[in-house]
CSV table of C-alpha atoms in Angstrom, one decimal:
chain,number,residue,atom,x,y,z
C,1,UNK,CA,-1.9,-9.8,9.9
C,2,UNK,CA,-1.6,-8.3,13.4
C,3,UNK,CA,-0.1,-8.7,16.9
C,4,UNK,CA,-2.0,-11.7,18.9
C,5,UNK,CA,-4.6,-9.6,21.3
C,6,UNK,CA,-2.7,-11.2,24.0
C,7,UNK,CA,0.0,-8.9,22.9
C,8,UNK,CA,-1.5,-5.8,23.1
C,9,UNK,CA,-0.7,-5.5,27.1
C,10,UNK,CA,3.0,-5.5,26.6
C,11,UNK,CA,2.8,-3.5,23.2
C,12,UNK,CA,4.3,-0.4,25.1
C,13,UNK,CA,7.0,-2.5,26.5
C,14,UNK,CA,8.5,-3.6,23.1
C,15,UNK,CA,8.0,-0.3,21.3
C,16,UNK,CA,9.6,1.9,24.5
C,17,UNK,CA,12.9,2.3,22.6
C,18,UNK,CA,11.3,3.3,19.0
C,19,UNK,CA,11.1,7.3,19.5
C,20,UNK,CA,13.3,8.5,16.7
C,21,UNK,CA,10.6,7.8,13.9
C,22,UNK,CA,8.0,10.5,15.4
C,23,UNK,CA,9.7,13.7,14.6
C,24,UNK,CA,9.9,12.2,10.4
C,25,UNK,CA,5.9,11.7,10.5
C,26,UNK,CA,5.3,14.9,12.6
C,27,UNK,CA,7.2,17.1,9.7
C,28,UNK,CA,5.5,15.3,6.6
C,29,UNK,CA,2.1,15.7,8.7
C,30,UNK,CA,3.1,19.5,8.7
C,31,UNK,CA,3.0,19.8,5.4
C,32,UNK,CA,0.0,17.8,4.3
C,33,UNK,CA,-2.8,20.1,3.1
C,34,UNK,CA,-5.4,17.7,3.4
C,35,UNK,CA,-6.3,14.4,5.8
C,36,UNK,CA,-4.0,12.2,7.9
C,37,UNK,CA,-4.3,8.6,7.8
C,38,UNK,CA,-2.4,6.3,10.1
C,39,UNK,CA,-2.4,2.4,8.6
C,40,UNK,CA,-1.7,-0.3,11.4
C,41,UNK,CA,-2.2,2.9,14.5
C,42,UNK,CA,-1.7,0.3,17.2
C,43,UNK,CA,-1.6,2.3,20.4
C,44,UNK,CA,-1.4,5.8,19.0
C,45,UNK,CA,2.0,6.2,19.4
C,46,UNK,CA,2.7,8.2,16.4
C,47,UNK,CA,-0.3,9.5,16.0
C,48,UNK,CA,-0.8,11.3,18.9
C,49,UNK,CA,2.3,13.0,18.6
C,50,UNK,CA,0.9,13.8,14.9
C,51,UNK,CA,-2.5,14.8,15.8
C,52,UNK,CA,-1.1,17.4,18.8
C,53,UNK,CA,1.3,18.7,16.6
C,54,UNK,CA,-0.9,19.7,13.4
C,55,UNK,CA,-4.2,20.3,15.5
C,56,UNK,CA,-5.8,17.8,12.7
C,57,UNK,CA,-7.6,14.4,13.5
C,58,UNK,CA,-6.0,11.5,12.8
C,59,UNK,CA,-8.1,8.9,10.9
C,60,UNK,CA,-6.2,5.8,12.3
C,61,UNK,CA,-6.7,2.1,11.0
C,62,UNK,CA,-5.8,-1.2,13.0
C,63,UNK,CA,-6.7,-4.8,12.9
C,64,UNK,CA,-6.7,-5.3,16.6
C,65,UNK,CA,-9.5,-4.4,18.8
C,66,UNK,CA,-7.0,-4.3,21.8
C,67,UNK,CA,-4.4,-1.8,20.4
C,68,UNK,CA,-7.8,0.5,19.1
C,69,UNK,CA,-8.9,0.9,22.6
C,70,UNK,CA,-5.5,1.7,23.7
C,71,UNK,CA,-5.2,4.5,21.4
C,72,UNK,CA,-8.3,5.7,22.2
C,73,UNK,CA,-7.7,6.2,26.1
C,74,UNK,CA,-4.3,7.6,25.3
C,75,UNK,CA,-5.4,10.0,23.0
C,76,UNK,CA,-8.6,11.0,25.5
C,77,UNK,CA,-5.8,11.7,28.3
C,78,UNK,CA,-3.5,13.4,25.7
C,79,UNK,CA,-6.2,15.7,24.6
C,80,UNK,CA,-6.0,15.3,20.9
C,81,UNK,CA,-8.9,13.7,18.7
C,82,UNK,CA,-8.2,10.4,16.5
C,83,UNK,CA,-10.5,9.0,14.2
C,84,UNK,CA,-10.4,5.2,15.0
C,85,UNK,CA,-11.2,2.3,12.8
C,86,UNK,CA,-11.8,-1.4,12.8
C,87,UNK,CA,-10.5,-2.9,9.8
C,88,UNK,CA,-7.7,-4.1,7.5
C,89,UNK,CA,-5.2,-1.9,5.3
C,90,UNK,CA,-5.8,-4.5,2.0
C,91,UNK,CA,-9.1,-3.0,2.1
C,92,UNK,CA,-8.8,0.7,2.5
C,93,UNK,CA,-11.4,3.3,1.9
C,94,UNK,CA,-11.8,6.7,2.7
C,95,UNK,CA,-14.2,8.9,2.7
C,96,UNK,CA,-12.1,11.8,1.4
C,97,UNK,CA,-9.0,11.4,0.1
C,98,UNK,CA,-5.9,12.0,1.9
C,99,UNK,CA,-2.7,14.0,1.7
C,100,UNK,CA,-0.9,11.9,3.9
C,101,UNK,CA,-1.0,8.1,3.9
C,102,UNK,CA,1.8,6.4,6.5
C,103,UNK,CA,2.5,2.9,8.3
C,104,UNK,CA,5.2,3.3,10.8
C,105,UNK,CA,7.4,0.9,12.8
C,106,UNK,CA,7.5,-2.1,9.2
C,107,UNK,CA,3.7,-3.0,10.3
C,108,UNK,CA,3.6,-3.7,6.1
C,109,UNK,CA,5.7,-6.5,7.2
C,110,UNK,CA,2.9,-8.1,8.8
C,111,UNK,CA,1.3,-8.3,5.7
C,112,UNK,CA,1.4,-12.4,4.7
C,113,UNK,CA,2.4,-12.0,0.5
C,114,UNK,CA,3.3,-9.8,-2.0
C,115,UNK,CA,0.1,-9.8,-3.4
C,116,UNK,CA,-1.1,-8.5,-0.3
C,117,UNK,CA,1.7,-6.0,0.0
C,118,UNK,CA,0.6,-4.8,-3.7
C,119,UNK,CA,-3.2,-5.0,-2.7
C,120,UNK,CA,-2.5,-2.1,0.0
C,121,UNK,CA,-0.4,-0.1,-2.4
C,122,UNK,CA,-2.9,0.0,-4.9
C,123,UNK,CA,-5.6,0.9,-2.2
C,124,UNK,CA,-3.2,3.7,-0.8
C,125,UNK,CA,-2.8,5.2,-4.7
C,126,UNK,CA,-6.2,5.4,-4.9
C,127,UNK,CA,-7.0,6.9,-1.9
C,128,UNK,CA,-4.5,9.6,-1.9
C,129,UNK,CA,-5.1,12.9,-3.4
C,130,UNK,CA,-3.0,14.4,-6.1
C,131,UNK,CA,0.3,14.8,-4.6
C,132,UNK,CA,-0.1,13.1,-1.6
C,133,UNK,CA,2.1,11.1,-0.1
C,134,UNK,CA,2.7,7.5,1.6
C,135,UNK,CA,5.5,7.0,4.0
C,136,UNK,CA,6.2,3.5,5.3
C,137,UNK,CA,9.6,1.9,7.6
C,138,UNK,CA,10.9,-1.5,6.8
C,139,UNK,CA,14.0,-2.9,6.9
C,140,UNK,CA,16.1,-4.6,4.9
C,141,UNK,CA,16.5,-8.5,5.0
C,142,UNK,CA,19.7,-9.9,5.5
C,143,UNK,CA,20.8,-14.0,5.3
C,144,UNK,CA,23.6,-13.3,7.5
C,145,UNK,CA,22.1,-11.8,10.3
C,146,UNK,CA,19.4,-14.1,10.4
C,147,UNK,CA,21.6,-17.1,10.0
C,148,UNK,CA,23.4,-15.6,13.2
C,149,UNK,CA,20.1,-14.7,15.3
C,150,UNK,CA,18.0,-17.6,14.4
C,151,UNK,CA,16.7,-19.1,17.8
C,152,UNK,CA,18.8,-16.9,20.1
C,153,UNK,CA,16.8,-15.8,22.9
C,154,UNK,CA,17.0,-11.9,23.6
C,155,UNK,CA,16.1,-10.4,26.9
C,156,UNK,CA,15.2,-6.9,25.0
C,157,UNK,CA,12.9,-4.9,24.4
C,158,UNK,CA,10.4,-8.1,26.0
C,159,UNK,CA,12.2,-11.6,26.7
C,160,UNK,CA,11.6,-13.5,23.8
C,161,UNK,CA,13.1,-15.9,21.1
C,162,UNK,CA,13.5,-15.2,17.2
C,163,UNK,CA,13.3,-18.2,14.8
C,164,UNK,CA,13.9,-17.2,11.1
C,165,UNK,CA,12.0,-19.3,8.5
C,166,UNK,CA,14.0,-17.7,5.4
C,167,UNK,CA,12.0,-20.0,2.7
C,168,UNK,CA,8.8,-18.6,3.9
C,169,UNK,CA,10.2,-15.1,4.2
C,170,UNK,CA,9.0,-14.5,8.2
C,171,UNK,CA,10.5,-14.1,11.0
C,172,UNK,CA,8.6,-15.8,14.2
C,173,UNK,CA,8.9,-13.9,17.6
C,174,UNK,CA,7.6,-16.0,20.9
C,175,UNK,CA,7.5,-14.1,24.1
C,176,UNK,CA,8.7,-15.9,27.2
C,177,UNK,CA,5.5,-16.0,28.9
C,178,UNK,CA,3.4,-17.3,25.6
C,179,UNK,CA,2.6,-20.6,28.2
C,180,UNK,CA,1.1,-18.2,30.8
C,181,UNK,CA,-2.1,-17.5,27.7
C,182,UNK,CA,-4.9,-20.3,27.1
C,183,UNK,CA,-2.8,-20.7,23.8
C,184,UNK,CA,0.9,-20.0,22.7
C,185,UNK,CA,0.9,-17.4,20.4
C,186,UNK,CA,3.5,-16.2,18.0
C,187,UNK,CA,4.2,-12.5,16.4
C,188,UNK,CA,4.2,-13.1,12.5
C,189,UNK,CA,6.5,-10.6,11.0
C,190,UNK,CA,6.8,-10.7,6.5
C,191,UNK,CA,10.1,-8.8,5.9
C,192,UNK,CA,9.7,-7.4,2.9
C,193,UNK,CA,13.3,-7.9,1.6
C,194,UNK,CA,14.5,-4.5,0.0
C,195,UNK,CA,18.6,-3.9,-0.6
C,196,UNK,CA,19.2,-0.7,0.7
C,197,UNK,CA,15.5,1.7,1.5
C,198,UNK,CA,14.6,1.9,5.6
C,199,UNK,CA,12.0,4.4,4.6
C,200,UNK,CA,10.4,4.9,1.6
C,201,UNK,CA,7.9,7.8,0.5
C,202,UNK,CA,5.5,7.2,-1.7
C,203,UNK,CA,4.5,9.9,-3.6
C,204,UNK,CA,1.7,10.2,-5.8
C,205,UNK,CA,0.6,12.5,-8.7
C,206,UNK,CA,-2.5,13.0,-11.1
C,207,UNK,CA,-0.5,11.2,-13.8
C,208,UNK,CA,2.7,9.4,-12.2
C,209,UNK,CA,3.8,7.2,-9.4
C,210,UNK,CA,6.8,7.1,-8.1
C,211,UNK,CA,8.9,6.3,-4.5
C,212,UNK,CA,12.4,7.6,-3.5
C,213,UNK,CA,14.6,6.9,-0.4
C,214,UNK,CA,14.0,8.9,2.4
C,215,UNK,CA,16.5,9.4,5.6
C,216,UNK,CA,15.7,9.4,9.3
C,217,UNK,CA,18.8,11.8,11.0
């Protein structure tokens, strides 16, 4: 459910352009009276910005060994402290319960099913406090636009090539230099097909669940 390791070294390069998302996780980390927990924390890139913002830890959770160790020398130059795990989102437990629960850049869409997708949910709602929240970006599917990129190659943010495999819901992403590794490796993305939410907040309550739309200016 993550990036190949191989991956990791050119993570900066593909995320350079995604910037605009930091001040919407800054502002709900403001207001969180309690813990922040990062899902899928790859290199730190949000939650660096989080963590010097608030002057609270970030408790951070990634898959991949590589990106963990990237967020931790980032974080050690940037001065701010981030509580770094091992492990996978379907399985989520914390110590304490947090106000703040968010997955940036759709890493939920690297989750394989729906039943996975609804395993981290339900881990999330039981490890939020009352009235926390959960904020997560995806993006919304669409036939068209797949129908019109499928196998183009695209020379940004990395070279690579895009193959859609609509039936199985995924998109596949090969870099150009996959043949330079001991093993060609592909980026696994699950789009989790939704009609009109980019981000959604999760927000929940002693006695109720519920999401609404939220906008990114």
């Amino acid at each position: 459910m993550s990036w190949d390791e191989e991956f990791a070294r050119r993570y900066d390069e593909w995320s350079a352009q995604m910037t605009e998302d930091i001040a919407f996780y800054v502002e709900l980390a403001r207001e969180a009276d309690g813990p922040l927990v990062e899902l899928a924390i790859g290199n730190g890139r949000v939650a660096i910005p989080v963590a010097g913002a608030t002057g609270k830890p970030v408790i951070g959770i990634d898959s991949s060994p590589a990106m963990l160790e990237q967020a931790r020398s980032r974080a050690a130059v940037a001065g701010v402290e981030l509580d770094l795990h091992e492990g996978d989102m379907r399985e989520l437990t914390l110590d304490e319960q947090a106000a703040l629960i968010y997955c940036p850049f759709r890493a939920l869409l690297h989750l394989p099913t729906w039943a996975d997708r609804r395993r981290t949910f339900e881990r999330v709602a039981a490890s939020l406090r009352p009235g926390g929240r959960f904020a997560w970006n995806a993006f919304a599917f669409d036939h068209h636009v797949a129908a019109r990129l499928d196998g183009q190659h695209q020379d940004e943010p990395v070279p690579h090539t895009v193959r859609y495999a609509v039936g199985d819901n995924r998109i596949d992403i090969t870099l150009d230099d996959a043949k330079a590794y001991t093993r060609p490796f592909t980026v696994r993305v699950n789009q989790q097909i939704s009609p009109d939410e980019e981000i959604i907040e999760f927000i929940c309550n002693e006695n109720q669940q519920f999401r609404r739309r939220v906008k990114i200016d």
